[in-house]
CSV table of C-alpha atoms in Angstrom, one decimal:
chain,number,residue,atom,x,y,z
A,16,UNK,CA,117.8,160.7,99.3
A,17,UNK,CA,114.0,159.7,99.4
A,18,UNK,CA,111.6,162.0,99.1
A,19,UNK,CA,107.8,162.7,99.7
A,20,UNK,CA,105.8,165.4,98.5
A,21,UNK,CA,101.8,165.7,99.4
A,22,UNK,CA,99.4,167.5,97.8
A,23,UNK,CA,95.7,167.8,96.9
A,24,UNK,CA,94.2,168.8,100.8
A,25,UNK,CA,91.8,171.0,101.3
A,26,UNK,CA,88.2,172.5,102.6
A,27,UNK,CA,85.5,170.0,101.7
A,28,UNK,CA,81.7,169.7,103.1
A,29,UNK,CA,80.8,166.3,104.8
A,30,UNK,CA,79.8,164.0,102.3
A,31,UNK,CA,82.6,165.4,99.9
A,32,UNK,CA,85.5,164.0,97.8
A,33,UNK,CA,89.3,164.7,97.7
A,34,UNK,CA,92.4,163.1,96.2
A,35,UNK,CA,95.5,163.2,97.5
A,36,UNK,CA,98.7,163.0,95.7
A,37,UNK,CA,102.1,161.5,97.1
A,38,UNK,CA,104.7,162.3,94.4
A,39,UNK,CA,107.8,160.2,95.4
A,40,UNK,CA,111.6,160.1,94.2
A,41,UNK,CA,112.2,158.2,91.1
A,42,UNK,CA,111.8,154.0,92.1
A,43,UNK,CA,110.6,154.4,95.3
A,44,UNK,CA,107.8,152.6,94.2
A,45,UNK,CA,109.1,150.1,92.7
A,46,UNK,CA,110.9,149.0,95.7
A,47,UNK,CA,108.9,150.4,98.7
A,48,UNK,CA,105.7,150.4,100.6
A,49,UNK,CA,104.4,153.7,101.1
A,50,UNK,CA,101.8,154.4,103.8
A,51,UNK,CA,99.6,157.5,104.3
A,52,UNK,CA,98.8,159.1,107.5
A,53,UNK,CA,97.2,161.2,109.3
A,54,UNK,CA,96.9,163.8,112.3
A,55,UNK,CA,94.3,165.5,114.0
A,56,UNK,CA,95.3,168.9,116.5
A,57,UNK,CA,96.1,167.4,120.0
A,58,UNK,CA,95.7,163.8,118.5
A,59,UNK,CA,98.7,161.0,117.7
A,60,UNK,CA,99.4,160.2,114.0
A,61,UNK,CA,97.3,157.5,113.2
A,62,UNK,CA,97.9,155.0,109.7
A,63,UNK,CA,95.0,155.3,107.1
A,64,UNK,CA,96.1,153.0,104.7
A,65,UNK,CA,99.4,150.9,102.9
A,66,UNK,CA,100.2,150.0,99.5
A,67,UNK,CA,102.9,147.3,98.4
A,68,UNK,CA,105.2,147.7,96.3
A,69,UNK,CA,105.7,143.6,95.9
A,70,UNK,CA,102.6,142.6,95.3
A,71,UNK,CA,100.1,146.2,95.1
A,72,UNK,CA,98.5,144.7,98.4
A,73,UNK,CA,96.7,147.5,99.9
A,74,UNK,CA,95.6,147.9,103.8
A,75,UNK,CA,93.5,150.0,105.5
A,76,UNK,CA,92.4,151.4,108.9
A,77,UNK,CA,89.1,150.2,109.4
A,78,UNK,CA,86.9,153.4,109.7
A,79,UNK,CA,88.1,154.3,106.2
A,80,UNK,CA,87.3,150.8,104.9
A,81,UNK,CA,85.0,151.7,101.7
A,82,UNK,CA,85.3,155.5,101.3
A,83,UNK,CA,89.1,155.6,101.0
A,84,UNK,CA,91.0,153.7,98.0
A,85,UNK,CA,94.6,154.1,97.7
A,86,UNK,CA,96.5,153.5,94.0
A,87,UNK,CA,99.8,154.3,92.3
A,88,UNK,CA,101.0,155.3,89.5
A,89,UNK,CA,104.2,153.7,88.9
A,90,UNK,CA,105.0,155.9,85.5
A,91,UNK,CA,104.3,159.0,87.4
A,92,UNK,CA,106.0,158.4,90.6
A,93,UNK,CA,103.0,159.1,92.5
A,94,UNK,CA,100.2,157.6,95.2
A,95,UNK,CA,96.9,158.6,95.5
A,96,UNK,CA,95.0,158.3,98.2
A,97,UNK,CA,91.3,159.2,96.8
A,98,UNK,CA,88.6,159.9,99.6
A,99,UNK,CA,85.2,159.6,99.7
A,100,UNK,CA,82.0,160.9,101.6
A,101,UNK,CA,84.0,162.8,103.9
A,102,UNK,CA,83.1,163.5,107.5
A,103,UNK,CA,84.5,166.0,109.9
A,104,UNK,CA,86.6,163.4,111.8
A,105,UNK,CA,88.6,162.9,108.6
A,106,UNK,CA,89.9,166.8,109.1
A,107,UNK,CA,93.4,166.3,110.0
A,108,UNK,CA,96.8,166.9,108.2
A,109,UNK,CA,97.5,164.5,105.8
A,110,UNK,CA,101.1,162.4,105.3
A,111,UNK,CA,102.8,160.1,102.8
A,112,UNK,CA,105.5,157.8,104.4
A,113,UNK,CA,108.0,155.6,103.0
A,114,UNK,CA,111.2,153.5,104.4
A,115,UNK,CA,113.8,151.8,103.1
A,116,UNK,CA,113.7,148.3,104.4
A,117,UNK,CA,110.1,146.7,103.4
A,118,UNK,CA,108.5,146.3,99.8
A,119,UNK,CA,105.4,144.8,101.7
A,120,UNK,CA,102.7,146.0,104.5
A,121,UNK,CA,102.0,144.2,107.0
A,122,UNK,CA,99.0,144.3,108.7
A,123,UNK,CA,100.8,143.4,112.7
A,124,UNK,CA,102.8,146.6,111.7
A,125,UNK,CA,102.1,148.7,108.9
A,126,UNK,CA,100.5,151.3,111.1
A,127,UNK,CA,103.5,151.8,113.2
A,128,UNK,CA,105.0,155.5,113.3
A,129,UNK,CA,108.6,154.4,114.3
A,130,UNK,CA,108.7,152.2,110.9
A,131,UNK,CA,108.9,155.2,108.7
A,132,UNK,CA,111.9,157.1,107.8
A,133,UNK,CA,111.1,159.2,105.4
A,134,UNK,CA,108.1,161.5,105.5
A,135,UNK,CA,106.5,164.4,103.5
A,136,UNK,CA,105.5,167.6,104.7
A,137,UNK,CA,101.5,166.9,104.7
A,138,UNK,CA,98.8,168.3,103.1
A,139,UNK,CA,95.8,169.7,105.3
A,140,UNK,CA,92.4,168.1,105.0
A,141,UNK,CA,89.4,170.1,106.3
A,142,UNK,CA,85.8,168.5,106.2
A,143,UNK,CA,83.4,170.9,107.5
A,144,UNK,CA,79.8,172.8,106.5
């Protein structure tokens, strides 16, 4: 059984940092992508970013695009999603995302909810003054 646990949210001011940790079950990483998510109140989850397992490629959404960098660390089990200069937009709860099927994002699909089967519990992000 897969499984996802999320940590490192919390309140930040705009213009803040925060890193986010994904700690998965033992080879998940070596075998599958793992995407992060997130979701505002009254708002669809929406993908932030991807990282391969094949090859380390690493997508992202495009308003993250040089504030957000996503790594792994294989010997710890764990993702990190590490977010810069903040803004109150960012405030939603945060998800790590994994299924059994791909090693590799894709960018026609990676951002697709109905890929993932397995899912942490999230980890709240809140950017405000």
């Amino acid at each position: 059984q897969v499984q996802l646990v999320e940590s490192g949210g919390g309140l930040v001011q705009p213009g803040g940092s925060l890193r986010l940790s994904c700690r998965t079950s033992p080879f998940v990483l070596d075998y599958y992508a793992i995407g992060w998510f997130r979701q505002a109140p009254g708002k669809e989850r929406e993908a932030v970013s991807c990282i391969s397992a094949s090859d380390g490629d690493i997508l992202y959404k495009e308003s993250v695009k040089g504030r957000f960098i996503a790594s792994r660390d294989d010997a710890e089990n764990t993702v990190y999603l590490q977010m810069n200069s903040l803004k109150p937009e960012d405030t939603a709860v945060y998800y790590c995302a994994t299924d059994e099927t791909r090693a590799k994002c894709y960018s026609d699909d990676y951002d697709s909810v109905t890929r993932y089967d397995y899912w942490g519990q999230g980890t709240q992000v809140t950017v405000s003054s």
